[in-house]
Coordinates of C-alpha atoms in Angstrom, one line a residue:
X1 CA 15.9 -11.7 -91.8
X2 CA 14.2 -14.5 -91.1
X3 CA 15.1 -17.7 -89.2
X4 CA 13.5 -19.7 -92.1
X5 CA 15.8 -17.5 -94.5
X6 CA 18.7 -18.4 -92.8
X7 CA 18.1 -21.8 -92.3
X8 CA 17.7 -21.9 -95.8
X9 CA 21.0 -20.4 -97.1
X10 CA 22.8 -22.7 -94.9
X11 CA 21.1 -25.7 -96.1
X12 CA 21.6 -25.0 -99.7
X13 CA 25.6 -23.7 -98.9
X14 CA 25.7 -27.5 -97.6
X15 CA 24.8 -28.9 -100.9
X16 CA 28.0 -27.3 -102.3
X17 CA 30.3 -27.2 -99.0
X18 CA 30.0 -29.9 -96.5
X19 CA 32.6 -28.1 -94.5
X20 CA 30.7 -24.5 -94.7
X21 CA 27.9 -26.7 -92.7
X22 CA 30.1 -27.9 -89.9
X23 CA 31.4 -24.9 -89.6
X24 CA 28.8 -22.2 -89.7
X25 CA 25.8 -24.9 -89.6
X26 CA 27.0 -25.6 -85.9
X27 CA 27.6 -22.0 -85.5
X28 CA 24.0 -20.6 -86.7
X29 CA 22.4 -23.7 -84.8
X30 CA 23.6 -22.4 -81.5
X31 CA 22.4 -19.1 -82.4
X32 CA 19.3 -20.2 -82.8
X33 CA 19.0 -22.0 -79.8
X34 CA 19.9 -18.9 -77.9
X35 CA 17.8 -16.4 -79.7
X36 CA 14.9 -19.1 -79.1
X37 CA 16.3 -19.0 -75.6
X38 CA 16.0 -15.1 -75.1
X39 CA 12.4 -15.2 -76.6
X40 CA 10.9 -18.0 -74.0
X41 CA 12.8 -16.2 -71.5
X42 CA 10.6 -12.9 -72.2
X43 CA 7.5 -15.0 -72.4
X44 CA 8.6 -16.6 -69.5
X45 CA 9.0 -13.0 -67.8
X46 CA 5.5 -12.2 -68.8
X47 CA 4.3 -15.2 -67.4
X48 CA 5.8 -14.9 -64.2
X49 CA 4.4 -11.3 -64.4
X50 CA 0.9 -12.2 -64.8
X51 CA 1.3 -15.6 -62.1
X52 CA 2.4 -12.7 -59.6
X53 CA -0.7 -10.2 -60.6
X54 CA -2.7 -13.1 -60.1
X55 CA -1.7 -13.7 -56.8
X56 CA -1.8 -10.5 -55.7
X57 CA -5.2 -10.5 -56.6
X58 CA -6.4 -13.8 -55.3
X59 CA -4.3 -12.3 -51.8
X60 CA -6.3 -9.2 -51.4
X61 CA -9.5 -11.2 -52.5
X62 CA -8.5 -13.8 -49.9
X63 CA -8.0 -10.9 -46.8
X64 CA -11.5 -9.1 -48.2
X65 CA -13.3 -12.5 -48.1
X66 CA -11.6 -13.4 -44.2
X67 CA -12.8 -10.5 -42.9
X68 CA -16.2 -10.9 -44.1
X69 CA -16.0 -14.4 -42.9
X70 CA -14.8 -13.0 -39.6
X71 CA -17.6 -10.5 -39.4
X72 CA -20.1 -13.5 -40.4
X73 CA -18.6 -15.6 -37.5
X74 CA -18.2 -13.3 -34.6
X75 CA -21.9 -12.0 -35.5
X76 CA -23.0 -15.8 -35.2
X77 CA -20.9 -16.0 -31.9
X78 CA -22.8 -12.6 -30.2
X79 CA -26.0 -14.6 -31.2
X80 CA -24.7 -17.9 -29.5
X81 CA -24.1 -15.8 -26.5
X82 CA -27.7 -14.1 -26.5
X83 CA -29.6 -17.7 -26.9
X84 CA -27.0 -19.1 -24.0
X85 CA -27.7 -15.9 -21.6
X86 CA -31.2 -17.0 -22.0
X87 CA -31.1 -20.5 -21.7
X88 CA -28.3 -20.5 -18.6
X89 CA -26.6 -23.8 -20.6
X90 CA -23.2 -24.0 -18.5
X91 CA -21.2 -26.1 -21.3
X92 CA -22.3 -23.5 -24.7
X93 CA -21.5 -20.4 -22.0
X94 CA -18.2 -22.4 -21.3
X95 CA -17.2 -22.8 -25.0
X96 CA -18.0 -18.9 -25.9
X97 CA -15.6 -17.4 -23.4
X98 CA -12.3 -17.0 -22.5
X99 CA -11.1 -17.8 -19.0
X100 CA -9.5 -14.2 -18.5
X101 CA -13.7 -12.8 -19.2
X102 CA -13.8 -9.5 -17.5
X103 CA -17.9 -9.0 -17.5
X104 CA -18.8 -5.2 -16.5
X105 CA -22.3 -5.1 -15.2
X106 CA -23.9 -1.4 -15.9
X107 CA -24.2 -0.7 -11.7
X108 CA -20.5 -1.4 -11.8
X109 CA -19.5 -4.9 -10.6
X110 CA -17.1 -6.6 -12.9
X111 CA -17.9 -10.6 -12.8
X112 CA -14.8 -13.5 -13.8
X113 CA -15.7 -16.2 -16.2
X114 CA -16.7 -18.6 -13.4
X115 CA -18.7 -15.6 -11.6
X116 CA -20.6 -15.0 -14.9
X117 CA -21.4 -18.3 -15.9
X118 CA -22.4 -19.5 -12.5
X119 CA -25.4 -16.5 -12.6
X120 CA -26.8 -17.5 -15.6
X121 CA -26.7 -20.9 -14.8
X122 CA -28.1 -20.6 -11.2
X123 CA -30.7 -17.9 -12.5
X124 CA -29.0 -15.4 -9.9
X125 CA -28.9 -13.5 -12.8
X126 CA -31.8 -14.7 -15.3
X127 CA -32.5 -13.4 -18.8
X128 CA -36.1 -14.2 -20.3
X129 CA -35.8 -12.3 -23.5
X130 CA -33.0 -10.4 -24.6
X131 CA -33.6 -8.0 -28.0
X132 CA -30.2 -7.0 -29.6
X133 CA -30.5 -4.1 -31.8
X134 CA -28.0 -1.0 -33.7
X135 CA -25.6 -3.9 -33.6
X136 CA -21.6 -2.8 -35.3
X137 CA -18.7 -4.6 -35.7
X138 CA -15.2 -4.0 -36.1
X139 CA -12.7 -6.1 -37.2
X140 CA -8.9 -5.3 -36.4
X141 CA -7.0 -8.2 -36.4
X142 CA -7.6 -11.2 -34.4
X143 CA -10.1 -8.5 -32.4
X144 CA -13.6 -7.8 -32.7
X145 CA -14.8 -4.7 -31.2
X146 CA -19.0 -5.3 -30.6
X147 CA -21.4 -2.6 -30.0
X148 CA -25.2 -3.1 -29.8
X149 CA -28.2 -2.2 -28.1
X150 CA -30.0 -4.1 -25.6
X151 CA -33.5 -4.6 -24.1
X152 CA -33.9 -7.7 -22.1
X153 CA -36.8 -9.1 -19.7
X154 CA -35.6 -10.7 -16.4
X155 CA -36.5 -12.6 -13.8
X156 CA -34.0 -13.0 -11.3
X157 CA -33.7 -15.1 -8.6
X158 CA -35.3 -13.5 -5.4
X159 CA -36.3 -10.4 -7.6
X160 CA -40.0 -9.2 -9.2
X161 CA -39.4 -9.9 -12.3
X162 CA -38.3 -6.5 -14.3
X163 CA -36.3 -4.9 -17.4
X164 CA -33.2 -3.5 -18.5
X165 CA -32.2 -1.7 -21.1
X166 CA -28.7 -1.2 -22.0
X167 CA -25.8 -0.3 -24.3
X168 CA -22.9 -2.6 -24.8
X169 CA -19.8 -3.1 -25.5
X170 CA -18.4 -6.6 -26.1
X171 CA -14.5 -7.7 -27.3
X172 CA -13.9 -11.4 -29.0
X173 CA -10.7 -12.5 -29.5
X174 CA -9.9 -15.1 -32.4
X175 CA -8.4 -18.4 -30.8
X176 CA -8.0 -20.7 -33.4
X177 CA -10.9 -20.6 -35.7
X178 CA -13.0 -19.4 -32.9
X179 CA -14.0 -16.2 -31.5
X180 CA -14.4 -16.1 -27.7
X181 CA -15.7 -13.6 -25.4
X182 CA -12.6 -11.5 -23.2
X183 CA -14.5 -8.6 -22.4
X184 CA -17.8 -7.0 -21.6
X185 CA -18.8 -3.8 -20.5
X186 CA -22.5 -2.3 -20.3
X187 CA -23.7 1.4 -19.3
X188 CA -27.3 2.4 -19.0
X189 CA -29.4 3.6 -21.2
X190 CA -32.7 4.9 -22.4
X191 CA -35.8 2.8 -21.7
X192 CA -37.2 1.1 -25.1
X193 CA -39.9 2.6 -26.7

Protein backbone atom coordinates (compact mmCIF):
# COMPACT_ATOMS: atom_id res chain seq x y z
CA UNK A 1 0.00 0.00 0.00
CA UNK A 2 0.82 3.15 -0.76
CA UNK A 3 1.68 6.14 1.31
CA UNK A 4 -0.69 8.26 -0.85
CA UNK A 5 -3.44 5.38 -0.16
CA UNK A 6 -3.13 5.79 3.29
CA UNK A 7 -2.97 9.19 3.50
CA UNK A 8 -6.00 9.14 1.72
CA UNK A 9 -8.15 6.88 3.93
CA UNK A 10 -7.21 8.87 6.81
CA UNK A 11 -8.19 12.09 5.38
CA UNK A 12 -11.54 10.93 4.17
CA UNK A 13 -12.11 8.90 7.90
CA UNK A 14 -11.52 12.66 9.20
CA UNK A 15 -14.49 13.97 7.31
CA UNK A 16 -16.66 11.59 9.32
CA UNK A 17 -14.55 11.23 12.73
CA UNK A 18 -12.53 14.16 13.93
CA UNK A 19 -11.44 11.98 16.75
CA UNK A 20 -10.28 8.91 14.36
CA UNK A 21 -7.80 11.83 12.95
CA UNK A 22 -6.23 12.72 16.26
CA UNK A 23 -5.97 9.51 17.10
CA UNK A 24 -4.61 7.54 14.22
CA UNK A 25 -3.83 10.75 12.07
CA UNK A 26 -1.11 11.54 14.75
CA UNK A 27 -0.36 7.95 14.78
CA UNK A 28 0.12 7.23 10.87
CA UNK A 29 1.99 10.75 10.66
CA UNK A 30 4.83 9.47 12.85
CA UNK A 31 4.92 6.44 10.87
CA UNK A 32 5.54 8.16 8.15
CA UNK A 33 8.15 10.22 9.32
CA UNK A 34 9.99 7.16 10.43
CA UNK A 35 9.55 5.05 7.39
CA UNK A 36 10.77 8.37 5.43
CA UNK A 37 13.45 8.33 8.06
CA UNK A 38 14.62 4.56 7.32
CA UNK A 39 14.63 5.39 3.54
CA UNK A 40 17.06 8.61 3.67
CA UNK A 41 18.98 6.65 6.11
CA UNK A 42 19.63 3.85 3.24
CA UNK A 43 20.33 6.59 0.79
CA UNK A 44 22.26 8.09 3.20
CA UNK A 45 24.25 4.70 3.59
CA UNK A 46 24.81 4.56 -0.04
CA UNK A 47 26.01 7.89 -0.07
CA UNK A 48 28.48 7.54 2.50
CA UNK A 49 29.39 4.37 0.55
CA UNK A 50 30.22 5.92 -2.61
CA UNK A 51 31.95 9.35 -0.58
CA UNK A 52 34.27 6.53 0.88
CA UNK A 53 34.96 4.67 -2.68
CA UNK A 54 35.64 8.04 -3.84
CA UNK A 55 38.18 8.62 -1.54
CA UNK A 56 39.79 5.64 -1.64
CA UNK A 57 40.20 6.32 -5.13
CA UNK A 58 41.35 9.84 -5.08
CA UNK A 59 43.99 8.21 -2.04
CA UNK A 60 45.52 5.75 -4.22
CA UNK A 61 45.43 8.22 -7.23
CA UNK A 62 47.06 10.84 -4.87
CA UNK A 63 50.12 8.08 -3.69
CA UNK A 64 50.48 7.02 -7.63
CA UNK A 65 50.67 10.75 -8.65
CA UNK A 66 53.40 11.57 -5.41
CA UNK A 67 55.59 9.13 -6.52
CA UNK A 68 55.65 10.11 -9.99
CA UNK A 69 56.11 13.58 -8.70
CA UNK A 70 58.91 12.29 -6.53
CA UNK A 71 60.52 10.43 -9.41
CA UNK A 72 60.10 13.80 -11.54
CA UNK A 73 61.88 15.74 -8.63
CA UNK A 74 64.73 13.72 -7.55
CA UNK A 75 65.54 13.17 -11.45
CA UNK A 76 65.62 17.14 -11.70
CA UNK A 77 67.76 17.12 -8.44
CA UNK A 78 70.54 14.41 -10.03
CA UNK A 79 70.53 16.97 -13.02
CA UNK A 80 71.05 20.00 -10.58
CA UNK A 81 73.94 18.10 -9.20
CA UNK A 82 75.60 17.23 -12.75
CA UNK A 83 75.28 21.13 -13.97
CA UNK A 84 76.75 22.12 -10.25
CA UNK A 85 79.72 19.36 -10.46
CA UNK A 86 80.48 21.18 -13.64
CA UNK A 87 80.14 24.57 -12.84
CA UNK A 88 81.95 24.22 -9.02
CA UNK A 89 78.92 26.94 -7.75
CA UNK A 90 79.60 26.50 -3.80
CA UNK A 91 75.94 27.88 -2.73
CA UNK A 92 73.64 25.33 -5.51
CA UNK A 93 76.36 22.33 -4.28
CA UNK A 94 75.36 23.60 -0.73
CA UNK A 95 71.56 23.46 -1.24
CA UNK A 96 71.67 19.79 -2.90
CA UNK A 97 73.27 18.06 -0.03
CA UNK A 98 72.96 17.01 3.25
CA UNK A 99 75.59 17.76 5.86
CA UNK A 100 76.01 13.97 6.82
CA UNK A 101 77.15 13.49 2.59
CA UNK A 102 79.32 10.38 2.65
CA UNK A 103 80.88 10.87 -1.22
CA UNK A 104 82.74 7.41 -2.25
CA UNK A 105 85.33 8.20 -4.88
CA UNK A 106 85.82 4.93 -7.24
CA UNK A 107 89.92 4.69 -5.94
CA UNK A 108 88.31 4.52 -2.48
CA UNK A 109 88.47 7.79 -0.55
CA UNK A 110 85.22 8.75 1.03
CA UNK A 111 85.00 12.79 0.96
CA UNK A 112 82.37 14.82 3.87
CA UNK A 113 80.12 17.46 2.57
CA UNK A 114 82.69 20.22 3.21
CA UNK A 115 85.52 17.91 1.54
CA UNK A 116 83.32 17.50 -1.54
CA UNK A 117 82.15 20.84 -2.16
CA UNK A 118 85.49 22.48 -1.47
CA UNK A 119 86.99 20.20 -4.72
CA UNK A 120 84.64 21.20 -6.95
CA UNK A 121 84.75 24.62 -6.03
CA UNK A 122 88.60 24.91 -5.82
CA UNK A 123 88.88 22.75 -9.17
CA UNK A 124 90.96 20.10 -7.05
CA UNK A 125 88.58 18.02 -8.39
CA UNK A 126 87.26 19.59 -11.84
CA UNK A 127 84.50 18.29 -14.12
CA UNK A 128 84.30 19.71 -17.76
CA UNK A 129 81.63 17.50 -19.12
CA UNK A 130 79.88 14.93 -17.35
CA UNK A 131 77.36 12.49 -19.66
CA UNK A 132 74.80 10.66 -17.40
CA UNK A 133 73.35 7.72 -19.08
CA UNK A 134 71.21 3.93 -18.13
CA UNK A 135 69.91 6.29 -15.36
CA UNK A 136 67.09 4.19 -12.65
CA UNK A 137 65.33 5.26 -9.89
CA UNK A 138 63.76 3.89 -7.06
CA UNK A 139 61.48 5.31 -4.83
CA UNK A 140 60.84 3.73 -1.24
CA UNK A 141 59.66 6.14 0.93
CA UNK A 142 61.22 9.36 1.69
CA UNK A 143 64.48 7.46 -0.19
CA UNK A 144 65.64 7.45 -3.53
CA UNK A 145 67.98 4.88 -4.60
CA UNK A 146 70.00 6.44 -8.05
CA UNK A 147 71.81 4.33 -10.45
CA UNK A 148 73.41 5.69 -13.70
CA UNK A 149 76.21 5.65 -15.80
CA UNK A 150 78.87 8.09 -16.15
CA UNK A 151 81.46 9.47 -18.62
CA UNK A 152 82.96 12.73 -17.62
CA UNK A 153 85.98 14.88 -19.03
CA UNK A 154 88.22 16.46 -16.36
CA UNK A 155 90.69 18.79 -15.80
CA UNK A 156 91.92 18.73 -12.49
CA UNK A 157 93.94 20.99 -10.83
CA UNK A 158 97.81 20.02 -11.23
CA UNK A 159 96.61 17.07 -13.57
CA UNK A 160 96.77 16.57 -17.68
CA UNK A 161 93.55 16.88 -18.27
CA UNK A 162 91.89 13.15 -18.65
CA UNK A 163 88.54 10.97 -18.45
CA UNK A 164 86.65 8.78 -16.31
CA UNK A 165 84.16 6.59 -16.72
CA UNK A 166 82.10 5.28 -14.05
CA UNK A 167 79.07 3.54 -12.52
CA UNK A 168 77.09 5.14 -9.66
CA UNK A 169 75.25 4.91 -7.13
CA UNK A 170 73.63 7.89 -5.43
CA UNK A 171 70.92 8.03 -2.22
CA UNK A 172 68.56 11.40 -1.78
CA UNK A 173 66.72 11.73 1.12
CA UNK A 174 63.38 13.84 1.10
CA UNK A 175 63.68 16.77 3.66
CA UNK A 176 60.75 18.70 3.40
CA UNK A 177 59.81 19.05 -0.19
CA UNK A 178 63.36 18.62 -1.18
CA UNK A 179 65.53 15.90 -2.04
CA UNK A 180 69.17 16.13 -0.87
CA UNK A 181 72.15 14.22 -1.52
CA UNK A 182 73.34 11.70 1.73
CA UNK A 183 75.19 9.30 -0.12
CA UNK A 184 77.48 8.50 -3.05
CA UNK A 185 79.37 5.73 -4.12
CA UNK A 186 81.21 5.09 -7.57
CA UNK A 187 83.09 1.88 -8.90
CA UNK A 188 84.96 1.74 -12.20
CA UNK A 189 83.93 0.86 -15.16
CA UNK A 190 84.27 0.21 -18.78
CA UNK A 191 85.66 2.93 -20.96
CA UNK A 192 82.88 4.71 -23.31
CA UNK A 193 82.66 3.64 -26.62
Amino acid sequence: MSYHSEAGKILESTRLDPLYFIQNGIGYFYFLINKRNKENQFTFTIMIKKLIFAISFLMAFAVSGQKKNDTDAVTDAAEKLRLAMISGDKSILESLILPELTYGHSGGHIDDATEFVEKLVSKKSDFVTIDITNQSIAIVGNTAIVRHHLYATTADLGKAPGDVTLEVLLVWAKTGNHWKLLARQAVKSEKKK
